[in-house]
Short mmCIF file of C-alpha atoms in Angstrom, two decimals:
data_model
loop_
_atom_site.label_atom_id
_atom_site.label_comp_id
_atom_site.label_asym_id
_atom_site.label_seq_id
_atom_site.Cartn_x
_atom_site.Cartn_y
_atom_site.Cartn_z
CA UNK A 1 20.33 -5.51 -51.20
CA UNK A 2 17.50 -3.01 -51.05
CA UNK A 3 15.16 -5.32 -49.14
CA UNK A 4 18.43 -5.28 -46.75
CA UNK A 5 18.35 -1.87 -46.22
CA UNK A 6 14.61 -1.27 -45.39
CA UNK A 7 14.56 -4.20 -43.02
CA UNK A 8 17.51 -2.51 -40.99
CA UNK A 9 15.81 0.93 -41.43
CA UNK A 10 12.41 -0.66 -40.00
CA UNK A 11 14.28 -2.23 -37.41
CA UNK A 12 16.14 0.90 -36.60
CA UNK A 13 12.98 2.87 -36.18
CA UNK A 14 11.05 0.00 -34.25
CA UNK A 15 14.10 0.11 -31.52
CA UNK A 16 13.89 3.95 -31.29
CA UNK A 17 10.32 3.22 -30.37
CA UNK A 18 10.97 0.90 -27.89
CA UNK A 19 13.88 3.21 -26.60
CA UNK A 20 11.19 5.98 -26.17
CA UNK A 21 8.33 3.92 -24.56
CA UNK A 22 10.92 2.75 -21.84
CA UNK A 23 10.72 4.30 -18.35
CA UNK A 24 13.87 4.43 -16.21
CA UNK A 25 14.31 3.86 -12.64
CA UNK A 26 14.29 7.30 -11.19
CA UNK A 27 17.47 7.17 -8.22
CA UNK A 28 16.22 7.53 -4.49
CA UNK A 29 18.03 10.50 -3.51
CA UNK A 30 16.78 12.36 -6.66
CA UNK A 31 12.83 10.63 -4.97
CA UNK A 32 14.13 11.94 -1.71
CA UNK A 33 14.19 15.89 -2.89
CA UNK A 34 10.16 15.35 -3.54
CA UNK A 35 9.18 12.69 -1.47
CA UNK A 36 10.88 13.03 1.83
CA UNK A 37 10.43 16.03 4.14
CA UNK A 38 11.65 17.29 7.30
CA UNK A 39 9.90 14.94 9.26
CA UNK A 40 11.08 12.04 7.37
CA UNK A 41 13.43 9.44 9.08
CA UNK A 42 15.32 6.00 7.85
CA UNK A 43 16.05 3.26 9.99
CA UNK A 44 17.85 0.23 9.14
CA UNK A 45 15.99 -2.66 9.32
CA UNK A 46 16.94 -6.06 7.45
CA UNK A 47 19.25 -4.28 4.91
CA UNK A 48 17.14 -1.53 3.73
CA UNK A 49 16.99 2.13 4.83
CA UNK A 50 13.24 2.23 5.80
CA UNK A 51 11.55 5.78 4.91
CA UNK A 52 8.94 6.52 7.73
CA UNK A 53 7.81 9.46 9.68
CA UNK A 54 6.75 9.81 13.36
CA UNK A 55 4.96 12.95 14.52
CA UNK A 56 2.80 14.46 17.42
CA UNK A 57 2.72 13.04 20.90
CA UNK A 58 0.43 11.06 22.54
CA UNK A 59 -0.65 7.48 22.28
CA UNK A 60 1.15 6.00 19.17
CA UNK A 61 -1.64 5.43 15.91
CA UNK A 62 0.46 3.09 13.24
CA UNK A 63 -0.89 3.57 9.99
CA UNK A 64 0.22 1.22 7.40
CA UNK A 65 -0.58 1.25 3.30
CA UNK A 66 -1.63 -0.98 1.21
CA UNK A 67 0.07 -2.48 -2.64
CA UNK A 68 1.50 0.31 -4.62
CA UNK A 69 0.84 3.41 -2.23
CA UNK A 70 3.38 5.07 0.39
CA UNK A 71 2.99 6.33 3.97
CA UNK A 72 1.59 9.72 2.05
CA UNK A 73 -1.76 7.95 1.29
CA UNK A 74 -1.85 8.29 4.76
CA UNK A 75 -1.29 12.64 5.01
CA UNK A 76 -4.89 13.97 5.27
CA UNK A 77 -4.87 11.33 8.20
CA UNK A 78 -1.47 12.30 9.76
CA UNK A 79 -2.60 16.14 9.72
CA UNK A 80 -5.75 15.64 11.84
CA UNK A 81 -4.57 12.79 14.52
CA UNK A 82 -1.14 14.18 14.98
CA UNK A 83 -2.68 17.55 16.88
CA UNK A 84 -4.11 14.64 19.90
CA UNK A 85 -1.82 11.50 18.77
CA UNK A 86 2.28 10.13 18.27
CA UNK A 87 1.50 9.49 14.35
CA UNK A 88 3.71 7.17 12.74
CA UNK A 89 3.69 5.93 9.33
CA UNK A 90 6.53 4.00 6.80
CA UNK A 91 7.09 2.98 3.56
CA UNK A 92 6.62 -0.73 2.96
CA UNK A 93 9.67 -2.85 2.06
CA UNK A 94 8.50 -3.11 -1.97
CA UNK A 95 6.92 0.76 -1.90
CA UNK A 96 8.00 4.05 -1.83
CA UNK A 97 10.95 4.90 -0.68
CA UNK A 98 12.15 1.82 1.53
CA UNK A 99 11.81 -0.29 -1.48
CA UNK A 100 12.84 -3.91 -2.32
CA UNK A 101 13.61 -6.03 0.67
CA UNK A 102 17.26 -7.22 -0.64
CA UNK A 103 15.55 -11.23 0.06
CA UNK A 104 12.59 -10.48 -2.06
CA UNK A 105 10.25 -11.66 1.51
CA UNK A 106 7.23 -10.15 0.82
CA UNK A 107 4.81 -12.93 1.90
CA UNK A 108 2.51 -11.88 5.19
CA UNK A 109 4.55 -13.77 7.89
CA UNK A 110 7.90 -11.31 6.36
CA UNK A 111 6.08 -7.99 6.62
CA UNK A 112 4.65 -8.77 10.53
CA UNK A 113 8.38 -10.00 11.35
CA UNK A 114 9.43 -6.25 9.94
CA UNK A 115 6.81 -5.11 11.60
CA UNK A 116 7.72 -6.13 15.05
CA UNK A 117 11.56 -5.14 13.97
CA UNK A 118 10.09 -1.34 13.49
CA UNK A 119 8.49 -0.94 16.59
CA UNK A 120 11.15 -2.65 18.31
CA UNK A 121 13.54 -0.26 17.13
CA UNK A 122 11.16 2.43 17.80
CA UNK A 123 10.75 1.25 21.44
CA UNK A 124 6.86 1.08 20.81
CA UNK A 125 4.88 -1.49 23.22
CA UNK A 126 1.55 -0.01 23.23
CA UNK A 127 0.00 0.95 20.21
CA UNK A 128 -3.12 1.95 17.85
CA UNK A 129 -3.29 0.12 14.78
CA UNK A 130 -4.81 0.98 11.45
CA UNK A 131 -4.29 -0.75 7.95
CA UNK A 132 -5.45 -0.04 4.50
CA UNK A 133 -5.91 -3.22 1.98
CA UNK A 134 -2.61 -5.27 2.55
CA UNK A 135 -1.90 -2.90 5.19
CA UNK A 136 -4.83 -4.23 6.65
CA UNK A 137 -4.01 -7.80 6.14
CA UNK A 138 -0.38 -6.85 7.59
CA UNK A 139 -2.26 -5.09 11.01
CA UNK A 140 -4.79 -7.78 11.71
CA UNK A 141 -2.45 -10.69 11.47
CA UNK A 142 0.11 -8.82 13.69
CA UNK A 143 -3.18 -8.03 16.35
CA UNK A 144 -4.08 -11.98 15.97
CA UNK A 145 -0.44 -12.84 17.34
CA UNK A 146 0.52 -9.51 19.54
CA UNK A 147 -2.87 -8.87 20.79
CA UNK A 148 -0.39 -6.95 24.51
CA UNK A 149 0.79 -4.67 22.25
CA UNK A 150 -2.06 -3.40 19.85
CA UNK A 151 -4.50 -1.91 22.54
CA UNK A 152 -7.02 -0.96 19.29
CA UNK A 153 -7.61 -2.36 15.54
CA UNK A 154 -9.19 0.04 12.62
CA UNK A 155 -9.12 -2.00 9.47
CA UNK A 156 -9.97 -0.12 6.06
CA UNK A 157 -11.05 -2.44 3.19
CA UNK A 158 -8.33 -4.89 4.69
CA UNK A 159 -7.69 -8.17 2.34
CA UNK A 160 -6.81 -11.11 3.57
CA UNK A 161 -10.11 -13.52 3.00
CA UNK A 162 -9.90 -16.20 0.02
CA UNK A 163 -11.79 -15.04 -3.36
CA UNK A 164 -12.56 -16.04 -6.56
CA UNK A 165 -12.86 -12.51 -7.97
CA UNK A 166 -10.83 -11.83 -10.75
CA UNK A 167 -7.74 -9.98 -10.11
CA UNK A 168 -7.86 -6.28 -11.06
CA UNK A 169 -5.76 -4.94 -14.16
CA UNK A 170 -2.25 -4.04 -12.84
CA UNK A 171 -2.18 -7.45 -10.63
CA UNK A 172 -2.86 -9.64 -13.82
CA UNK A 173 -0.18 -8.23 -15.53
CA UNK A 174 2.00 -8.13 -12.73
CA UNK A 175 1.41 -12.27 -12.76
CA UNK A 176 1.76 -12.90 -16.45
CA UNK A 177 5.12 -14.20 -17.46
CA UNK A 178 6.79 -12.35 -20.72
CA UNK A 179 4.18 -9.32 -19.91
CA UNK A 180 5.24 -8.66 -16.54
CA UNK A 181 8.37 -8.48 -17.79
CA UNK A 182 7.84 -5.51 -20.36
CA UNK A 183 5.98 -3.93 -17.23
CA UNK A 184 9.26 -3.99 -15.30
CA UNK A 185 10.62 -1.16 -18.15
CA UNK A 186 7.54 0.47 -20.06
CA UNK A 187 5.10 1.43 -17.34
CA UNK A 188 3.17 4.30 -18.76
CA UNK A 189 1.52 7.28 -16.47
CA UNK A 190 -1.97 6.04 -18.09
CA UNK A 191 -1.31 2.62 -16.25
CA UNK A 192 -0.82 4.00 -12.90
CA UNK A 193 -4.39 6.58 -13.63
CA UNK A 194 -6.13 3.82 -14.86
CA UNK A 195 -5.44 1.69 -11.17
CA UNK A 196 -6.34 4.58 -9.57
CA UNK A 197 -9.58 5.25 -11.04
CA UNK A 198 -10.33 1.58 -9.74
CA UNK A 199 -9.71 2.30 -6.58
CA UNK A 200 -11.36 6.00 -6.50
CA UNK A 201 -14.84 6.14 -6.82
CA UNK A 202 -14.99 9.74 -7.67
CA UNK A 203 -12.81 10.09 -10.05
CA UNK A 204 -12.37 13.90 -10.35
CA UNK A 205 -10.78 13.43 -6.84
CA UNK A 206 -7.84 11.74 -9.35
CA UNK A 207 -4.97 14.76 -9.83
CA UNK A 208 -2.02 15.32 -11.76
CA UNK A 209 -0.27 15.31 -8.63
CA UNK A 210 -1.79 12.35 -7.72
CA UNK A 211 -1.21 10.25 -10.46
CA UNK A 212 2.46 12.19 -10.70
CA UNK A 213 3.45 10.72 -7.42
CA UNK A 214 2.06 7.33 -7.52
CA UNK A 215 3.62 7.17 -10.98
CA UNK A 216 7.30 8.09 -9.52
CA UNK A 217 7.33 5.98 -6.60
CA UNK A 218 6.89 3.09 -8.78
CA UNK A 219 9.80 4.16 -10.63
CA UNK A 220 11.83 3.84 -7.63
CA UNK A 221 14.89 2.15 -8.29
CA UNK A 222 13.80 -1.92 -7.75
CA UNK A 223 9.97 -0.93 -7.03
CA UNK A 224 8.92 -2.37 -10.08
CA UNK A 225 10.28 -5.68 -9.70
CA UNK A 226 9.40 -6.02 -6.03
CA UNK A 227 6.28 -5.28 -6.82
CA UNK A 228 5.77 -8.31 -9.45
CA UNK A 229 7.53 -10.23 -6.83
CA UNK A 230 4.96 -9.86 -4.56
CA UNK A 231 2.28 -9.85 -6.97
CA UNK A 232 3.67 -13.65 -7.29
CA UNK A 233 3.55 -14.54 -3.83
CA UNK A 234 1.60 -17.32 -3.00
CA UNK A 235 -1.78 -16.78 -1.10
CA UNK A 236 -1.76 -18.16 2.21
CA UNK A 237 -5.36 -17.95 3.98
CA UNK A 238 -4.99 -17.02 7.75
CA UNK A 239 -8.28 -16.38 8.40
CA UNK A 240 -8.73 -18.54 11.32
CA UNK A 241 -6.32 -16.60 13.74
CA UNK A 242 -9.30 -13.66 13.67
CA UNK A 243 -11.78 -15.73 15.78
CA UNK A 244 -9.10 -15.38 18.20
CA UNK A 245 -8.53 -11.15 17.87
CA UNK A 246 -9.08 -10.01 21.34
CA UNK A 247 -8.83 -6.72 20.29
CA UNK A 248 -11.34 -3.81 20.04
CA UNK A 249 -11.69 -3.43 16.20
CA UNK A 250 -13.60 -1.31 13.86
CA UNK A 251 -13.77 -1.88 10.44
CA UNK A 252 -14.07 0.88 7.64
CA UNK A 253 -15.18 0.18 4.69
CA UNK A 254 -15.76 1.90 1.12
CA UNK A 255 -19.27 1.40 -0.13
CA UNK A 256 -18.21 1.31 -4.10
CA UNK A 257 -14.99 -0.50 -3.51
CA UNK A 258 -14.13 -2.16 -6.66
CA UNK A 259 -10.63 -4.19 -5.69
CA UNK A 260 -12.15 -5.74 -2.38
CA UNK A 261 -16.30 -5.37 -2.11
CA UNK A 262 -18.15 -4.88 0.94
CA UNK A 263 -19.71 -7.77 1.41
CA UNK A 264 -16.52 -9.33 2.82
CA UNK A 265 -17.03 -6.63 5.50
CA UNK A 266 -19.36 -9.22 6.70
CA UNK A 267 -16.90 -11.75 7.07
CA UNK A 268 -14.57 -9.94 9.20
CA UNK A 269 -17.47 -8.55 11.67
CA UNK A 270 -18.72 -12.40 11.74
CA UNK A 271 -15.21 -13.63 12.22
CA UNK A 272 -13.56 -10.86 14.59
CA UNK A 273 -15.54 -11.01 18.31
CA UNK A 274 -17.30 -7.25 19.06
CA UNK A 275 -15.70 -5.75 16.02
CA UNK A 276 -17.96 -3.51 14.38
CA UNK A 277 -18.52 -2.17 10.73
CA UNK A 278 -18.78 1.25 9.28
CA UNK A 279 -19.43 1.46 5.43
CA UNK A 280 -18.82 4.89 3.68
CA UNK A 281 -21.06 5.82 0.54
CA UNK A 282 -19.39 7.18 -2.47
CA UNK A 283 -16.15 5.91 -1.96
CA UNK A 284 -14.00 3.53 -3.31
CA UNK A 285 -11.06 1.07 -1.92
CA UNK A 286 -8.84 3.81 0.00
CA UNK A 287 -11.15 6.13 2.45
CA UNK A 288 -7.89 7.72 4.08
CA UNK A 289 -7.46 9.15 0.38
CA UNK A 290 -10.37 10.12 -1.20
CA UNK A 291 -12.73 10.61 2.04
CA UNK A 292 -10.40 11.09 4.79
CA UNK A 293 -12.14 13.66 7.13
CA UNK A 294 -15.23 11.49 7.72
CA UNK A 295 -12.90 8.31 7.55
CA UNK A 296 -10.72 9.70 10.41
CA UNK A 297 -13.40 10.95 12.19
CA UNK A 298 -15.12 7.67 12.72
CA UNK A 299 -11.57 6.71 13.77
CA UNK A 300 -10.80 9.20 16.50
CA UNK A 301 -14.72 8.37 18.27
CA UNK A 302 -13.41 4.83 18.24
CA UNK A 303 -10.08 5.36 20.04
CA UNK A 304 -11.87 8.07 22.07
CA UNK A 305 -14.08 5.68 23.35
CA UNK A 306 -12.93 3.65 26.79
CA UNK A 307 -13.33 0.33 24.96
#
């Protein structure tokens, strides 16, 4: 009987721990209070209220994120171009604030299909595109098939090219069965800090704030299984539709980039006709974040320039 008792006791104790390592799903309108601002909008597009932004006037510079971020990776960015350019920005479907599409469609064909949706919706015909990582994969396979519509390409570390390097930490787990499945409830702050400090080069350019905010957004209601879902995904190389970009492109790209190296910088300026590459020392796989004056200013000369 006494063996009973101290097996129920351990038992007791091991669920309070597992209680206390759990992290809930934070709601969206208690995200919205933080996360969205006055210039923040929501469209409806396939069943989900879509968080984006759209400010400034002038030619219209679509900046799109990459796995796990938000249209704010994009605000260092949005503060310089909006004083000459129409700046618009959104929220994935899987990220941020839009989170999961209610079909789980996350594969690249889905997200240039919501693409086209947005700027229908938005009226926009004529364009500026720029892409981080999958956002990058997103804007060059949209260019590829609307090349009447995207007037100018800027690609930052885009994905998109077949490789046998081994997937970084939070993607592994995100494709192991039984483990992805305690990430979908215990996903510790030191999880999201240690993805970041992949992706930064510098990393005293890492704050609380930082990691605070990536940390929440995953916590979005459905973020966390959306983003396992398209972790899952299957790979589907469309490489050959960038011989046929007829699109003035530059390509930025982040000298110490640990998620996507360099050298496949030299695969898109072999495989993209004229575009040209610019790689930026000390940085790591997001420019717009952790060197975004010089990153935008290379920018800006491009789409100042008459071709």
């Amino acid at each position: 009987m006494k063996k009973k008792y101290i097996l129920i006791f351990v038992l007791t104790l091991f669920l309070i721990l597992v209680y206390s390592l759990i992290n809930w799903d934070i709601p969206l309108e208690e995200l919205k209070a933080t996360y969205a601002n006055p210039s923040s909008k929501f469209i409806n597009i396939d069943g989900m209220q879509v968080h984006y932004r759209d400010e400034g006037t002038g030619v219209p510079v679509v900046l799109i994120h990459g796995t796990g971020a938000s249209l704010h990776t994009w605000d260092d960015w949005t503060a310089t171009l909006k004083e000459n350019y129409r700046v618009i920005r959104m929220d994935l479907p899987a990220f941020g604030l839009t989170g999961p599409h209610p079909k789980q469609k996350y594969n690249i064909h889905s997200y240039t299909h919501f693409l086209d949706t947005f700027f229908s919706q938005l009226r926009i015909d004529s364009l500026y595109l720029v892409g981080n990582s999958l956002g990058g994969q997103i804007a060059w396979n949209y260019a590829a098939d609307n090349s009447n519509k995207v007037k100018k390409l800027v690609l930052i570390d885009p994905s998109g090219y077949p490789t046998n390097k081994k997937p970084s930490f939070i993607f592994r787990i995100a494709k192991t069965p039984i483990i992805n499945s305690i990430l979908r409830y215990i996903t510790p702050k030191s999880i999201i800090r240690k993805n970041l400090e992949q992706v930064y080069f510098d990393d005293q350019k890492i704050t609380d704030e930082l990691v605070n905010r990536y940390h929440q957004l995953a916590l979005r209601e459905g973020n966390r299984q959306a983003f396992i879902d398209r972790a899952k995904t299957s790979f589907v190389d469309n490489t050959h539709k960038l011989k046929t970009l007829r699109v003035a492109s530059l390509i930025l790209w982040g000298a110490q980039d640990e998620w996507i190296p360099v050298s496949q910088g030299d695969k898109f300026i072999r495989d993209i006709p004229s575009a040209q590459l610019i790689v930026l020392p000390n940085t790591g796989h997001v420019p717009m974040e952790e060197n975004p004056q010089k990153s935008v200013r290379h920018a800006i000369d491009f789409f100042q320039k008459e071709k």
